[in-house]
Amino acid sequence: MAERFKAPRGTFDVLPAGAPVRRRIEEVARGILEAAGYGRIEVPIFEDTELFARGVGESTDIVQKQMFTFEVQGGRSLTLRPEATASVCRAYLEHGMQKLAQPVKLWTDGPFFRHERPQAGRYRQFTQIDAESIGSDSPLVDAELILLAGDMIAELGVEGVRLRLGSLGTPAARAAYLEELREYLHSREDKLSEDVRARIDVNPLRAFDADDEGTRRVMDEAPTLLERLDREDGEHFDAVRKLLDRNGVSYEIDPTLVRGLDYYTRTVFEFECDRLGAQSGIGGGGRYDGLVEQLGGPPTPACGWALGVDRIALALEGGDGETERDGVFVVAEGDDRDSALALVTELRRAGIHADLDLAGRTVKGQMKHADRLGARHALILEGDGKAKLRDMSSGEEREVDPATVAETLSSP
Ligand code: HAM
């Protein structure tokens, strides 16, 4: 036999049973974002490699190790999009959206690609819902975005979610702070664990995550970036916090929150779900006031987030997952089998979820199949224009006229 194929490592098929939860996530996102004035944008699945290198940042893991990059005729280098923000900003500039009333609010969703080490909740192809608000530095923008993401998570019923909030200030304040932190750590090297010591110059912020007792004591006293923000950045952060408080959003301040993309300035945030394992981040984002300019545009403040559809689906699958019965299954024997197709077609045209037996099952087999499909009713054709409608949950049956059954089923 010929060798069979498998989906590539880090990818998966969404089978029909997995489709409803994903569709619901997309529908809730669309409803909430469009009601808030976010317009739908679709951007290409691949872009010039340079867009991501410059946008996401040369030094990030994403650009250094995780991009699916390929060359096309003429030697041009293209990359499958690892995220949406750089592409949305590119489109904003390409279509002169800076001339529209600001901010321009855009949302999109679809597949994204990162060559990461696959594990539960971490894939090489994953789905994001992404929202961006470009052109205003008002703290209202940050608060609005966080509220919308929070509302989506709440409406979907994802449990055990917490919001971590921080501010990164300006790149200059951040660089000065990192230098100060390195000096602080070097001056206490003897009290630090070996791995933290080895990484002081590469990534001093890692020291905040250490479990080791000695390191922890040192870090309790360490300066934090939030204490070193410029005055205006500090005020912006306070304003965002006040707006969140006023709107009843609970959050934890995390002075060491860092994100895997270089473009962030000021506000950063992450939503985490404790029902998931190591990959608990179900969404994240922040302000990126320098990105549009970095991509060749005028100075343009902006803020946004992306939610991970696959991880939210995983978190929801852990729930009771009870789906409601829906639709009608037409049960028929003998000559009635052929009338069943016409009847099902009529019901479908009336917007009713309807199905019939396509495999020559007995009446008993058809009833079993109707149950397996989760039909709410079975319509049993009994010849001579007679039929019975059976409620599949209660087992109750009543006589109905097949000619008017579409009406019967449509009325509540
Ligand atoms: P991000 O934190 O890299 O941000 O990704 C956002 C979310 O996408 C994560 O919280 C996670 O749920 C999901 N995600 C990321 N990588 C994977 C993966 N390999 N497998 C499964 N899910 C994944 C961004 O992408 C920014 N562009 C968000 C943003 C928009 N910031 C401003 N605007």
Coordinates of C-alpha atoms and ligand atoms in Angstrom, one line a residue:
M1 CA 0.0 0.0 0.0
A2 CA 1.2 3.5 -0.7
E3 CA 2.4 5.4 2.3
R4 CA -0.2 7.7 3.9
F5 CA 0.3 11.3 4.7
K6 CA -0.2 13.0 8.0
A7 CA -0.8 16.7 8.7
P8 CA 2.5 18.4 9.2
R9 CA 3.9 18.7 12.7
G10 CA 2.4 21.5 14.7
T11 CA -0.8 21.7 12.5
F12 CA -4.1 20.0 12.9
D13 CA -7.4 19.4 11.1
V14 CA -10.6 21.0 12.4
L15 CA -13.2 18.2 12.0
P16 CA -16.9 18.9 12.0
A17 CA -17.2 18.1 15.7
G18 CA -14.7 20.8 16.4
A19 CA -16.2 23.4 14.1
P20 CA -19.1 24.8 16.3
V21 CA -16.9 26.2 19.1
R22 CA -14.6 27.9 16.7
R23 CA -17.5 29.4 14.7
R24 CA -19.0 30.7 18.0
I25 CA -15.7 32.4 18.9
E26 CA -15.6 34.0 15.5
E27 CA -19.3 35.1 15.7
V28 CA -18.9 36.6 19.2
A29 CA -15.8 38.5 18.0
R30 CA -17.5 39.8 15.0
G31 CA -20.6 40.9 16.9
I32 CA -18.7 42.7 19.7
L33 CA -16.1 44.3 17.4
E34 CA -18.5 45.5 14.7
A35 CA -20.9 46.9 17.4
A36 CA -17.8 48.9 18.6
G37 CA -17.1 50.4 15.1
Y38 CA -14.3 48.1 14.1
G39 CA -14.3 47.6 10.4
R40 CA -13.3 44.2 8.9
I41 CA -10.0 44.1 7.0
E42 CA -8.4 41.2 5.3
V43 CA -4.6 41.2 4.7
P44 CA -2.5 38.6 2.7
I45 CA -1.3 35.4 4.3
F46 CA 2.2 36.3 3.2
E47 CA 4.1 39.6 3.0
D48 CA 7.6 40.8 2.3
T49 CA 9.9 39.3 4.9
E50 CA 11.3 42.7 5.6
L51 CA 7.9 44.0 6.8
F52 CA 8.0 41.5 9.7
A53 CA 11.8 41.8 10.3
R54 CA 11.3 45.6 10.7
G55 CA 7.8 45.5 12.3
V56 CA 8.0 42.6 14.8
G57 CA 11.7 43.3 15.4
E58 CA 15.0 41.7 14.3
S59 CA 16.0 40.6 17.8
T60 CA 12.7 38.7 18.6
D61 CA 12.5 34.9 18.7
I62 CA 9.7 35.3 16.1
V63 CA 12.0 36.9 13.5
Q64 CA 15.2 35.0 14.5
K65 CA 13.8 31.5 14.6
Q66 CA 10.1 31.1 13.9
M67 CA 9.4 32.6 10.5
F68 CA 8.3 30.4 7.5
T69 CA 10.3 32.2 4.9
F70 CA 10.6 31.3 1.2
E71 CA 12.0 32.8 -1.9
V72 CA 10.1 33.3 -5.1
Q73 CA 11.2 34.0 -8.7
G74 CA 13.4 37.0 -8.9
G75 CA 14.9 36.2 -5.5
R76 CA 12.2 38.1 -3.5
S77 CA 11.9 36.9 0.1
L78 CA 8.4 36.3 1.4
T79 CA 7.2 35.2 4.8
L80 CA 3.9 33.5 6.0
R81 CA 2.5 36.1 8.5
P82 CA 3.5 35.3 12.1
E83 CA 1.0 38.0 13.4
A84 CA -1.3 40.7 12.0
T85 CA -0.2 44.0 13.4
A86 CA 2.6 44.8 11.0
S87 CA 0.4 43.9 8.0
V88 CA -2.5 46.0 9.2
C89 CA -0.2 49.0 9.7
R90 CA 1.2 48.4 6.2
A91 CA -2.3 48.4 4.8
Y92 CA -3.2 51.5 6.8
L93 CA -0.3 53.4 5.1
E94 CA -0.7 51.8 1.7
H95 CA -4.4 52.9 1.5
G96 CA -3.8 56.4 3.0
M97 CA -5.9 55.7 6.0
Q98 CA -4.0 58.4 7.9
K99 CA -6.2 60.8 5.9
L100 CA -9.4 59.3 7.4
A101 CA -10.9 60.4 10.8
Q102 CA -8.7 59.0 13.5
P103 CA -8.5 56.5 15.1
V104 CA -9.1 53.9 12.4
K105 CA -10.4 50.8 14.0
L106 CA -9.9 47.5 12.2
W107 CA -10.3 43.9 12.9
T108 CA -9.4 40.6 11.2
D109 CA -9.0 36.9 11.8
G110 CA -7.4 33.9 10.2
P111 CA -4.4 31.7 10.2
F112 CA -0.9 32.7 11.4
F113 CA 2.3 30.8 11.3
R114 CA 5.3 30.4 13.6
H115 CA 7.8 27.7 13.5
E116 CA 7.7 27.0 17.3
R117 CA 8.3 23.7 19.1
P118 CA 4.8 22.2 19.1
Q119 CA 3.0 21.2 22.3
A120 CA -0.5 21.3 23.7
G121 CA -1.8 24.8 22.8
R122 CA 1.2 25.8 20.7
Y123 CA 1.0 25.2 17.0
R124 CA 2.9 26.2 13.9
Q125 CA -0.4 27.2 12.2
F126 CA -2.8 28.9 14.7
T127 CA -5.8 31.2 14.4
Q128 CA -6.0 34.7 15.9
I129 CA -8.7 37.3 16.1
D130 CA -7.0 40.6 15.9
A131 CA -8.2 44.2 16.7
E132 CA -6.2 47.4 16.0
S133 CA -7.0 51.0 16.7
I134 CA -4.6 53.2 14.9
G135 CA -4.2 57.0 15.2
S136 CA -5.0 58.1 18.8
D137 CA -2.8 58.1 21.9
S138 CA -5.8 58.5 24.2
P139 CA -5.9 56.1 27.2
L140 CA -9.5 55.6 26.2
V141 CA -8.3 53.6 23.2
D142 CA -6.3 51.2 25.5
A143 CA -9.2 50.8 27.9
E144 CA -11.8 50.3 25.1
L145 CA -9.7 47.5 23.6
I146 CA -9.2 45.8 26.9
L147 CA -12.9 46.1 27.7
L148 CA -13.8 44.6 24.3
A149 CA -11.5 41.6 24.7
G150 CA -12.8 41.1 28.3
D151 CA -16.4 41.2 27.1
M152 CA -15.6 38.6 24.4
I153 CA -14.0 36.3 26.9
A154 CA -16.9 36.7 29.3
E155 CA -19.6 36.2 26.6
L156 CA -17.9 33.0 25.5
G157 CA -17.9 31.8 29.1
V158 CA -14.2 31.1 29.3
E159 CA -13.5 30.5 33.0
G160 CA -10.4 31.1 35.2
V161 CA -9.2 34.1 33.2
R162 CA -6.9 36.8 34.7
L163 CA -5.7 40.0 33.1
R164 CA -2.1 41.1 33.6
L165 CA -1.3 44.7 32.9
G166 CA 1.9 46.6 32.6
S167 CA 3.6 49.6 30.9
L168 CA 6.8 49.5 29.0
G169 CA 7.2 53.3 28.6
T170 CA 9.3 54.6 25.8
P171 CA 12.2 52.6 24.2
A172 CA 14.7 55.1 25.8
A173 CA 13.3 54.7 29.3
R174 CA 13.2 51.0 28.8
A175 CA 16.9 50.8 27.7
A176 CA 18.0 53.0 30.6
Y177 CA 16.0 50.8 33.0
L178 CA 17.5 47.6 31.7
E179 CA 21.0 49.1 32.1
E180 CA 20.1 49.9 35.7
L181 CA 18.7 46.5 36.3
R182 CA 21.9 44.8 34.9
E183 CA 24.0 46.9 37.2
Y184 CA 21.8 46.0 40.2
L185 CA 22.0 42.3 39.4
H186 CA 25.8 42.4 38.8
S187 CA 26.3 44.0 42.2
R188 CA 24.5 41.1 43.8
E189 CA 25.7 38.3 41.6
D190 CA 26.8 36.1 44.6
K191 CA 23.2 35.8 45.8
L192 CA 21.7 34.8 42.4
S193 CA 21.1 31.4 41.0
E194 CA 23.6 30.3 38.3
D195 CA 21.2 30.4 35.3
V196 CA 20.0 33.9 36.3
R197 CA 23.7 35.0 36.7
A198 CA 24.5 33.6 33.2
R199 CA 21.7 35.7 31.6
I200 CA 22.2 39.1 33.3
D201 CA 23.5 40.7 30.1
V202 CA 21.2 38.9 27.7
N203 CA 17.9 39.1 29.5
P204 CA 18.0 40.6 33.0
L205 CA 14.1 40.6 33.2
R206 CA 14.2 36.8 33.4
A207 CA 15.4 37.2 37.0
F208 CA 11.9 38.2 38.0
D209 CA 10.6 34.8 37.0
A210 CA 13.2 32.8 39.0
D211 CA 12.0 30.3 41.6
D212 CA 15.2 30.2 43.5
E213 CA 14.9 31.6 47.1
G214 CA 18.1 33.7 47.0
T215 CA 17.3 35.3 43.6
R216 CA 13.7 36.0 44.8
R217 CA 15.0 37.9 47.8
V218 CA 17.2 40.0 45.5
M219 CA 14.3 40.6 43.1
D220 CA 12.0 41.7 45.9
E221 CA 14.2 44.8 46.3
A222 CA 14.9 45.3 42.6
P223 CA 13.9 48.5 40.8
T224 CA 10.9 48.0 38.4
L225 CA 10.3 49.6 35.0
L226 CA 7.0 51.0 36.3
E227 CA 8.9 53.1 38.8
R228 CA 11.2 54.4 36.1
L229 CA 8.6 55.5 33.6
D230 CA 8.8 59.1 32.2
R231 CA 6.2 61.4 33.7
E232 CA 3.8 61.4 30.7
D233 CA 4.0 57.6 30.3
G234 CA 3.3 57.2 34.0
E235 CA 0.2 59.5 33.7
H236 CA -1.0 57.6 30.6
F237 CA -0.7 54.3 32.6
D238 CA -2.6 55.8 35.5
A239 CA -5.3 57.0 33.2
V240 CA -5.7 53.6 31.6
R241 CA -6.0 52.0 35.1
K242 CA -8.6 54.5 36.2
L243 CA -10.7 53.8 33.2
L244 CA -10.5 50.1 33.8
D245 CA -11.4 50.5 37.5
R246 CA -14.3 52.7 36.5
N247 CA -15.6 50.0 34.2
G248 CA -15.3 47.2 36.7
V249 CA -12.4 45.4 34.9
S250 CA -10.2 43.5 37.4
Y251 CA -6.5 43.1 36.6
E252 CA -3.2 42.6 38.2
I253 CA -0.4 45.0 37.7
D254 CA 2.7 43.1 36.5
P255 CA 5.7 45.3 36.5
T256 CA 7.7 42.7 34.7
L257 CA 5.3 41.9 31.9
V258 CA 7.3 41.6 28.7
R259 CA 5.9 40.6 25.3
G260 CA 7.5 38.7 22.5
L261 CA 7.3 41.5 20.0
D262 CA 9.5 44.6 19.8
Y263 CA 7.0 47.2 18.8
Y264 CA 5.3 47.8 22.2
T265 CA 5.4 51.2 24.0
R266 CA 3.4 52.1 27.1
T267 CA 0.5 49.8 27.9
V268 CA 0.9 46.0 27.5
F269 CA -1.5 43.3 28.7
E270 CA -2.1 39.6 28.6
F271 CA -5.1 37.4 29.3
E272 CA -4.3 34.1 30.9
C273 CA -6.5 31.1 31.5
D274 CA -5.7 28.8 34.4
R275 CA -7.6 25.9 32.8
L276 CA -4.9 25.6 30.2
G277 CA -1.4 24.1 30.8
A278 CA 1.9 25.8 30.0
Q279 CA 0.4 27.7 27.1
S280 CA -2.0 29.7 29.2
G281 CA -1.9 32.9 27.2
I282 CA -5.3 33.3 25.4
G283 CA -4.6 36.8 24.2
G284 CA -2.4 39.8 24.5
G285 CA -1.5 43.1 23.1
G286 CA -0.7 46.7 23.9
R287 CA 0.2 50.1 22.5
Y288 CA 2.7 50.5 19.7
D289 CA 3.2 54.2 19.1
G290 CA 6.3 53.9 17.0
L291 CA 5.4 51.1 14.6
V292 CA 3.7 53.0 11.8
E293 CA 6.6 55.5 11.7
Q294 CA 9.0 52.6 11.6
L295 CA 7.2 51.3 8.5
G296 CA 7.7 54.6 6.7
G297 CA 4.6 56.5 7.8
P298 CA 4.1 59.7 9.9
P299 CA 4.3 59.4 13.7
T300 CA 1.1 57.6 14.5
P301 CA 0.1 56.2 18.0
A302 CA -1.8 52.9 18.0
C303 CA -2.9 50.0 20.2
G304 CA -4.3 46.6 19.6
W305 CA -4.6 42.9 20.6
A306 CA -4.9 39.4 19.3
L307 CA -6.8 36.5 20.9
G308 CA -5.8 32.9 20.3
V309 CA -8.8 31.1 18.9
D310 CA -7.3 27.6 19.3
R311 CA -6.5 28.2 23.0
I312 CA -9.9 29.7 23.7
A313 CA -11.5 26.6 22.0
L314 CA -9.3 24.3 24.2
A315 CA -10.4 26.2 27.3
L316 CA -14.1 26.0 26.3
E317 CA -13.9 22.3 25.5
G318 CA -12.9 21.7 29.1
G319 CA -16.4 23.0 30.0
D320 CA -19.6 20.9 30.0
G321 CA -19.8 21.0 26.2
E322 CA -23.5 20.0 26.2
T323 CA -24.9 21.0 22.9
E324 CA -28.5 21.7 22.4
R325 CA -30.5 19.4 20.1
D326 CA -31.4 21.0 16.8
G327 CA -33.3 20.4 13.6
V328 CA -35.4 17.5 12.3
F329 CA -34.5 14.1 10.8
V330 CA -37.0 12.7 8.3
V331 CA -37.6 9.0 8.8
A332 CA -39.0 7.1 5.9
E333 CA -39.4 3.6 4.5
G334 CA -40.2 2.1 1.0
D335 CA -41.7 4.6 -1.4
D336 CA -41.7 7.4 1.2
R337 CA -37.9 7.4 1.0
D338 CA -38.1 9.4 -2.3
S339 CA -40.6 11.9 -0.9
A340 CA -38.2 12.4 2.1
L341 CA -35.7 14.2 -0.1
A342 CA -38.3 16.7 -1.4
L343 CA -39.6 17.3 2.1
V344 CA -36.1 17.8 3.5
T345 CA -35.3 20.2 0.7
E346 CA -38.4 22.2 1.4
L347 CA -37.5 22.4 5.1
R348 CA -34.0 23.4 4.4
R349 CA -35.3 26.2 2.1
A350 CA -37.4 27.4 5.0
G351 CA -34.2 27.7 7.0
I352 CA -34.7 24.6 9.1
H353 CA -31.8 22.2 9.8
A354 CA -33.1 19.0 8.2
D355 CA -31.6 15.7 7.3
L356 CA -32.6 12.2 5.9
D357 CA -31.2 8.7 5.7
L358 CA -28.8 8.2 2.8
A359 CA -27.7 4.7 3.7
G360 CA -30.8 2.4 3.5
R361 CA -31.2 2.0 7.3
T362 CA -34.3 0.4 8.8
V363 CA -36.8 2.7 10.6
K364 CA -35.2 1.7 13.9
G365 CA -31.7 2.4 12.5
Q366 CA -32.9 5.8 11.2
M367 CA -34.3 6.7 14.7
K368 CA -30.9 5.8 16.2
H369 CA -29.1 7.8 13.6
A370 CA -31.4 10.8 14.2
D371 CA -30.4 10.6 17.9
R372 CA -26.7 10.3 17.1
L373 CA -26.9 13.4 14.9
G374 CA -28.5 15.4 17.8
A375 CA -31.8 16.1 16.0
R376 CA -34.4 17.8 18.1
H377 CA -37.3 16.1 16.2
A378 CA -37.8 13.0 14.1
L379 CA -40.5 13.3 11.4
I380 CA -41.7 9.8 10.7
L381 CA -43.5 9.5 7.3
E382 CA -46.2 6.8 7.5
G383 CA -47.6 6.8 4.0
D384 CA -50.9 8.2 2.7
G385 CA -49.8 11.7 3.5
K386 CA -49.6 10.9 7.2
A387 CA -46.7 11.7 9.6
K388 CA -45.8 11.7 13.2
L389 CA -43.5 14.3 14.9
R390 CA -41.4 12.9 17.7
D391 CA -39.6 15.1 20.3
M392 CA -36.3 13.3 20.6
S393 CA -35.7 14.4 24.2
S394 CA -39.1 13.7 25.8
G395 CA -40.2 10.9 23.4
E396 CA -43.6 12.7 23.0
E397 CA -45.2 12.1 19.6
R398 CA -48.0 13.9 17.8
E399 CA -49.7 13.6 14.4
V400 CA -48.7 16.3 11.9
D401 CA -49.5 17.1 8.3
P402 CA -46.2 16.8 6.2
A403 CA -47.5 19.6 3.9
T404 CA -47.5 22.1 6.7
V405 CA -44.7 20.7 8.8
A406 CA -42.3 23.6 7.9
E407 CA -44.7 26.0 9.5
T408 CA -45.2 23.8 12.6
L409 CA -41.4 23.6 13.1
S410 CA -40.8 27.3 12.5
S411 CA -43.3 28.5 15.0
P412 CA -41.8 28.5 18.5
Ligands
HAM1 P1 1.0 37.4 20.6 O1 1.0 37.5 22.1 O2 2.2 36.9 20.0 O3 0.6 38.8 20.1 O4 -0.2 36.4 20.2 C1 -1.5 36.6 20.6 C2 -2.2 35.3 21.0 O5 -2.1 34.4 19.9 C3 -1.5 34.6 22.1 O6 -1.9 35.1 23.4 C4 -2.0 33.1 21.9 O7 -3.3 32.9 22.4 C5 -2.0 33.1 20.4 N1 -0.8 32.4 19.9 C6 0.4 33.0 19.6 N2 1.2 32.0 19.2 C7 0.6 30.8 19.1 C8 0.9 29.5 18.8 N3 2.1 29.2 18.3 N4 0.0 28.5 18.9 C9 -1.3 28.8 19.3 N5 -1.7 30.1 19.7 C10 -0.8 31.1 19.6 C11 0.5 39.1 18.8 O8 0.5 38.3 17.9 C12 0.3 40.6 18.6 N6 0.2 40.8 17.1 C13 -1.0 41.1 19.3 C14 -1.2 42.6 19.0 C15 -2.1 43.1 18.2 N7 -0.5 43.6 19.6 C16 -1.0 44.7 19.2 N8 -1.9 44.5 18.3

